[in-house]
mmCIF file of C-alpha atoms in Angstrom:
data_model
loop_
_atom_site.group_PDB
_atom_site.id
_atom_site.type_symbol
_atom_site.label_atom_id
_atom_site.label_comp_id
_atom_site.label_asym_id
_atom_site.label_seq_id
_atom_site.Cartn_x
_atom_site.Cartn_y
_atom_site.Cartn_z
ATOM 1 C CA MET A 1435 0.265 0.284 0.009
ATOM 2 C CA VAL A 1436 0.876 3.535 -0.748
ATOM 3 C CA VAL A 1437 -0.254 6.035 1.392
ATOM 4 C CA SER A 1438 -0.634 9.545 -0.300
ATOM 5 C CA ARG A 1439 -2.698 12.653 -0.479
ATOM 6 C CA LYS A 1440 -2.835 12.123 -4.440
ATOM 7 C CA GLN A 1441 -5.871 11.301 -6.204
ATOM 8 C CA GLU A 1442 -3.560 9.007 -8.767
ATOM 9 C CA LEU A 1443 -1.700 6.865 -6.238
ATOM 10 C CA PRO A 1444 1.915 5.609 -7.524
ATOM 11 C CA ILE A 1445 2.523 2.048 -8.562
ATOM 12 C CA ILE A 1446 4.817 0.077 -6.633
ATOM 13 C CA ASN A 1447 6.774 -3.036 -7.413
ATOM 14 C CA ILE A 1448 7.878 -5.178 -4.523
ATOM 15 C CA TYR A 1449 8.540 -9.128 -5.284
ATOM 16 C CA ILE A 1450 9.070 -12.136 -3.025
ATOM 17 C CA LYS A 1451 10.972 -14.865 -4.546
ATOM 18 C CA GLY A 1452 9.771 -13.641 -7.897
ATOM 19 C CA THR A 1453 6.093 -13.154 -6.608
ATOM 20 C CA ARG A 1454 4.749 -9.543 -6.989
ATOM 21 C CA LEU A 1455 2.807 -8.370 -3.952
ATOM 22 C CA LYS A 1456 -0.373 -7.067 -5.025
ATOM 23 C CA GLN A 1457 -1.186 -3.599 -4.249
ATOM 24 C CA LYS A 1458 -4.007 -2.495 -2.238
ATOM 25 C CA ASP A 1459 -6.153 0.646 -1.497
ATOM 26 C CA GLN A 1460 -7.376 -0.828 1.990
ATOM 27 C CA PHE A 1461 -6.595 -3.762 4.223
ATOM 28 C CA LYS A 1462 -7.387 -4.557 7.768
ATOM 29 C CA TYR A 1463 -4.891 -4.311 10.353
ATOM 30 C CA LEU A 1464 -5.521 -5.633 14.038
ATOM 31 C CA GLY A 1465 -9.097 -5.113 13.320
ATOM 32 C CA SER A 1466 -9.143 -1.692 11.770
ATOM 33 C CA LEU A 1467 -9.374 -0.642 8.293
ATOM 34 C CA ILE A 1468 -6.483 1.193 6.810
ATOM 35 C CA SER A 1469 -6.843 3.459 3.797
ATOM 36 C CA SER A 1470 -4.653 4.512 1.293
ATOM 37 C CA ASP A 1471 -5.592 8.208 1.719
ATOM 38 C CA GLY A 1472 -4.858 8.020 5.102
ATOM 39 C CA ARG A 1473 -8.236 9.000 6.392
ATOM 40 C CA ASN A 1474 -10.637 7.158 8.724
ATOM 41 C CA ASN A 1475 -13.762 7.936 6.819
ATOM 42 C CA SER A 1476 -14.312 4.053 5.601
ATOM 43 C CA GLU A 1477 -13.174 2.582 9.178
ATOM 44 C CA VAL A 1478 -15.886 4.878 10.872
ATOM 45 C CA ALA A 1479 -18.603 3.723 8.518
ATOM 46 C CA SER A 1480 -17.553 0.205 9.168
ATOM 47 C CA ARG A 1481 -17.789 0.594 12.779
ATOM 48 C CA ILE A 1482 -21.205 2.193 12.655
ATOM 49 C CA ALA A 1483 -22.333 -0.725 10.374
ATOM 50 C CA GLN A 1484 -20.783 -3.540 12.791
ATOM 51 C CA ALA A 1485 -22.163 -1.876 15.737
ATOM 52 C CA LYS A 1486 -25.954 -1.298 14.054
ATOM 53 C CA THR A 1487 -25.898 -4.811 12.931
ATOM 54 C CA ASN A 1488 -24.931 -6.417 16.429
ATOM 55 C CA PHE A 1489 -27.396 -3.827 17.832
ATOM 56 C CA GLN A 1490 -30.142 -5.670 15.803
ATOM 57 C CA LYS A 1491 -29.214 -9.129 17.146
ATOM 58 C CA MET A 1492 -29.726 -8.152 20.523
ATOM 59 C CA LYS A 1493 -32.896 -6.215 19.687
ATOM 60 C CA THR A 1494 -35.156 -8.242 21.866
ATOM 61 C CA VAL A 1495 -33.378 -7.211 25.071
ATOM 62 C CA LEU A 1496 -32.677 -3.289 23.658
ATOM 63 C CA THR A 1497 -36.040 -2.609 22.628
ATOM 64 C CA ASN A 1498 -37.766 -4.592 25.620
ATOM 65 C CA LYS A 1499 -40.212 -1.943 27.306
ATOM 66 C CA ASN A 1500 -40.395 -4.495 30.497
ATOM 67 C CA ILE A 1501 -36.939 -3.707 31.234
ATOM 68 C CA SER A 1502 -36.107 0.037 32.460
ATOM 69 C CA ILE A 1503 -34.172 2.224 29.519
ATOM 70 C CA ARG A 1504 -31.539 2.811 32.136
ATOM 71 C CA THR A 1505 -30.494 -1.096 32.413
ATOM 72 C CA ARG A 1506 -31.007 -1.039 28.087
ATOM 73 C CA ARG A 1507 -28.917 1.782 28.094
ATOM 74 C CA ARG A 1508 -26.066 -0.023 30.581
ATOM 75 C CA ALA A 1509 -26.314 -3.103 28.095
ATOM 76 C CA LEU A 1510 -25.756 -0.619 25.067
ATOM 77 C CA GLU A 1511 -22.615 0.562 26.635
ATOM 78 C CA CYS A 1512 -21.287 -2.888 27.445
ATOM 79 C CA TYR A 1513 -22.032 -4.869 24.195
ATOM 80 C CA ILE A 1514 -22.706 -2.473 21.262
ATOM 81 C CA GLU A 1515 -20.826 0.832 22.126
ATOM 82 C CA PRO A 1516 -17.174 -1.364 22.387
ATOM 83 C CA ILE A 1517 -17.695 -2.575 18.997
ATOM 84 C CA LEU A 1518 -18.656 1.227 17.562
ATOM 85 C CA MET A 1519 -15.821 2.764 19.440
ATOM 86 C CA TYR A 1520 -12.817 0.012 18.680
ATOM 87 C CA GLY A 1521 -9.694 1.746 17.529
ATOM 88 C CA CYS A 1522 -11.525 5.255 18.074
ATOM 89 C CA GLU A 1523 -8.005 6.595 19.943
ATOM 90 C CA ALA A 1524 -6.582 6.777 16.362
ATOM 91 C CA TRP A 1525 -9.128 8.470 14.670
ATOM 92 C CA THR A 1526 -9.204 12.130 13.230
ATOM 93 C CA ILE A 1527 -13.013 13.477 13.783
ATOM 94 C CA SER A 1528 -13.969 15.897 11.401
ATOM 95 C CA LYS A 1529 -17.172 17.899 11.541
ATOM 96 C CA GLN A 1530 -18.941 15.325 8.896
ATOM 97 C CA THR A 1531 -17.366 12.410 11.069
ATOM 98 C CA GLN A 1532 -18.708 13.603 14.329
ATOM 99 C CA LYS A 1533 -22.295 14.063 12.780
ATOM 100 C CA LYS A 1534 -22.269 10.854 11.650
ATOM 101 C CA LEU A 1535 -21.548 9.616 15.188
ATOM 102 C CA GLU A 1536 -23.852 11.558 16.527
ATOM 103 C CA ALA A 1537 -26.965 10.355 14.264
ATOM 104 C CA THR A 1538 -25.722 6.766 15.376
ATOM 105 C CA GLU A 1539 -26.145 7.557 18.864
ATOM 106 C CA MET A 1540 -29.836 8.747 18.073
ATOM 107 C CA TRP A 1541 -30.325 5.946 15.847
ATOM 108 C CA PHE A 1542 -29.986 3.805 19.064
ATOM 109 C CA LEU A 1543 -32.027 5.706 21.380
ATOM 110 C CA ARG A 1544 -34.686 6.159 18.812
ATOM 111 C CA ARG A 1545 -35.090 2.193 18.059
ATOM 112 C CA MET A 1546 -34.588 1.518 21.952
ATOM 113 C CA LEU A 1547 -37.220 4.018 22.589
ATOM 114 C CA ARG A 1548 -39.533 2.391 19.707
ATOM 115 C CA ILE A 1549 -40.175 5.957 18.095
ATOM 116 C CA SER A 1550 -40.880 5.277 14.592
ATOM 117 C CA TRP A 1551 -39.582 7.173 11.937
ATOM 118 C CA THR A 1552 -42.421 8.988 11.092
ATOM 119 C CA ALA A 1553 -42.952 10.312 14.502
ATOM 120 C CA LYS A 1554 -42.051 13.915 14.483
ATOM 121 C CA LYS A 1555 -40.327 14.092 17.810
ATOM 122 C CA THR A 1556 -36.887 16.071 17.953
ATOM 123 C CA ASN A 1557 -33.487 14.792 19.420
ATOM 124 C CA ASP A 1558 -33.598 17.021 22.744
ATOM 125 C CA THR A 1559 -37.292 14.971 22.933
ATOM 126 C CA VAL A 1560 -35.557 11.803 22.209
ATOM 127 C CA LEU A 1561 -32.668 12.119 25.077
ATOM 128 C CA GLU A 1562 -35.086 13.573 27.535
ATOM 129 C CA GLU A 1563 -37.276 10.544 27.193
ATOM 130 C CA ALA A 1564 -34.069 8.332 27.492
ATOM 131 C CA HIS A 1565 -32.967 10.170 30.483
ATOM 132 C CA THR A 1566 -29.670 10.856 28.929
ATOM 133 C CA THR A 1567 -27.218 13.519 27.030
ATOM 134 C CA ARG A 1568 -25.375 12.961 23.893
ATOM 135 C CA LEU A 1569 -22.254 11.499 25.151
ATOM 136 C CA LEU A 1570 -20.422 9.087 22.540
ATOM 137 C CA ILE A 1571 -18.192 12.073 21.012
ATOM 138 C CA SER A 1572 -16.974 12.916 25.036
ATOM 139 C CA LYS A 1573 -16.445 9.010 25.498
ATOM 140 C CA ILE A 1574 -14.425 8.973 22.262
ATOM 141 C CA ARG A 1575 -12.293 12.202 22.900
ATOM 142 C CA LYS A 1576 -11.770 10.755 26.732
ATOM 143 C CA ARG A 1577 -10.099 7.540 25.277
ATOM 144 C CA GLN A 1578 -8.485 9.492 22.615
ATOM 145 C CA ALA A 1579 -7.074 11.909 25.030
ATOM 146 C CA THR A 1580 -5.869 9.354 27.958
ATOM 147 C CA PHE A 1581 -4.236 7.370 24.797
ATOM 148 C CA PHE A 1582 -2.691 10.683 23.522
ATOM 149 C CA GLY A 1583 -1.185 11.050 26.964
ATOM 150 C CA HIS A 1584 0.159 7.811 27.284
ATOM 151 C CA VAL A 1585 1.778 8.100 24.228
ATOM 152 C CA MET A 1586 3.395 11.536 24.933
ATOM 153 C CA ARG A 1587 5.200 10.236 28.071
ATOM 154 C CA ARG A 1588 6.633 7.507 26.771
ATOM 155 C CA GLU A 1589 8.893 9.591 24.370
ATOM 156 C CA LYS A 1590 9.454 6.598 22.053
ATOM 157 C CA LEU A 1591 8.542 6.234 18.231
ATOM 158 C CA GLU A 1592 4.851 6.694 18.872
ATOM 159 C CA ASN A 1593 5.528 10.233 20.107
ATOM 160 C CA LEU A 1594 7.496 10.880 17.064
ATOM 161 C CA VAL A 1595 4.793 9.801 14.559
ATOM 162 C CA THR A 1596 2.273 12.097 16.745
ATOM 163 C CA THR A 1597 4.594 15.100 17.071
ATOM 164 C CA GLY A 1598 7.092 15.037 14.189
ATOM 165 C CA MET A 1599 7.477 17.064 11.184
ATOM 166 C CA LEU A 1600 7.922 15.949 7.417
ATOM 167 C CA GLU A 1601 10.106 17.984 5.172
ATOM 168 C CA GLY A 1602 8.851 20.023 2.241
ATOM 169 C CA LYS A 1603 6.248 22.444 1.731
ATOM 170 C CA ARG A 1604 2.005 22.415 2.583
ATOM 171 C CA SER A 1605 -0.277 21.556 0.095
ATOM 172 C CA ARG A 1606 -2.516 23.992 -0.934
ATOM 173 C CA GLY A 1607 -6.151 24.610 -0.140
ATOM 174 C CA LYS A 1608 -6.970 23.638 3.681
ATOM 175 C CA GLN A 1609 -5.203 21.754 5.445
ATOM 176 C CA ARG A 1610 -6.465 18.373 7.105
ATOM 177 C CA GLU A 1611 -7.343 18.549 10.743
ATOM 178 C CA LYS A 1612 -4.914 16.586 12.979
ATOM 179 C CA LEU A 1613 -5.630 14.599 16.165
ATOM 180 C CA ILE A 1614 -3.856 16.776 18.679
ATOM 181 C CA GLU A 1615 -5.950 19.913 17.006
ATOM 182 C CA GLY A 1616 -9.316 18.186 17.568
ATOM 183 C CA LEU A 1617 -8.478 17.223 21.302
ATOM 184 C CA THR A 1618 -6.920 20.736 21.852
ATOM 185 C CA ASP A 1619 -10.311 22.210 21.079
ATOM 186 C CA TRP A 1620 -11.910 19.601 23.134
ATOM 187 C CA LEU A 1621 -9.922 20.446 26.135
ATOM 188 C CA LYS A 1622 -10.122 23.992 25.551
ATOM 189 C CA VAL A 1623 -6.191 24.368 25.694
ATOM 190 C CA GLY A 1624 -4.931 27.395 23.689
ATOM 191 C CA LYS A 1625 -2.162 25.804 21.492
ATOM 192 C CA SER A 1626 -0.886 22.268 20.716
ATOM 193 C CA LEU A 1627 2.182 22.467 22.397
ATOM 194 C CA GLU A 1628 0.569 23.576 25.510
ATOM 195 C CA ALA A 1629 -1.473 20.344 25.621
ATOM 196 C CA ILE A 1630 1.576 18.158 24.869
ATOM 197 C CA GLU A 1631 3.312 20.057 27.531
ATOM 198 C CA ALA A 1632 0.396 19.334 30.065
ATOM 199 C CA THR A 1633 0.780 15.406 29.473
ATOM 200 C CA LYS A 1634 3.960 15.411 31.316
ATOM 201 C CA ASP A 1635 1.936 15.736 34.476
ATOM 202 C CA ARG A 1636 -0.161 12.737 34.766
ATOM 203 C CA LYS A 1637 -2.323 14.333 37.361
ATOM 204 C CA LYS A 1638 -2.888 17.690 35.364
ATOM 205 C CA TRP A 1639 -3.893 15.932 32.413
ATOM 206 C CA ARG A 1640 -6.304 13.556 34.181
ATOM 207 C CA THR A 1641 -7.922 16.611 35.823
ATOM 208 C CA MET A 1642 -8.224 18.620 32.296
ATOM 209 C CA ILE A 1643 -9.818 15.443 30.736
ATOM 210 C CA ALA A 1644 -12.309 15.119 33.747
ATOM 211 C CA ASN A 1645 -13.263 18.950 33.361
ATOM 212 C CA ALA A 1646 -13.827 18.260 29.483
ATOM 213 C CA VAL A 1647 -16.082 15.559 30.248
ATOM 214 C CA LYS A 1648 -18.170 17.547 32.734
ATOM 215 C CA GLN A 1649 -18.550 20.356 30.335
ATOM 216 C CA GLY A 1650 -20.331 17.703 27.898
ATOM 217 C CA THR A 1651 -18.277 19.027 24.879
#
């Protein structure tokens, strides 16, 4: 695989004992879908589809009104959300990706409450009936921040990959959002360097994460 921002990917020829390896645009690695464009759109879409499939398998429990909505939400958190959020520590969450994840969160709640798609109920009303608020994005950001702090404190190869700079000029147009930029915005920190510096103090970093979760951002 060649990971590149170019629309036409370079052709590579790698041979092992005279046999050319097939060049791929996507492949699974440790359960996550890696794409040649370096984005995680396909992986997020795959995770959403898998979570919805497993939700349907547990439909008799998750939509059972004889069980309290709080208990059913706990079941959702235990059995469905881990499938959805697998590998989310490495996701770059764009506005479009966030909308898809939030829509998935509401998809679960509407079906748990057996609300028909024809019923004109707002998301706020659904959240009120489910006795909850939007939590999915905060959960993902919390996992990302915890993992990011661990990587920064180790100061090994993962640290270099995350914070390193590449030689050359920036491409034209809007630049892709980086993981650290998303976390900096979520944690309400001024600059990325401030966030990186804060990770060195484990207690301070945990406090920053806890405050961001409380704000519900």
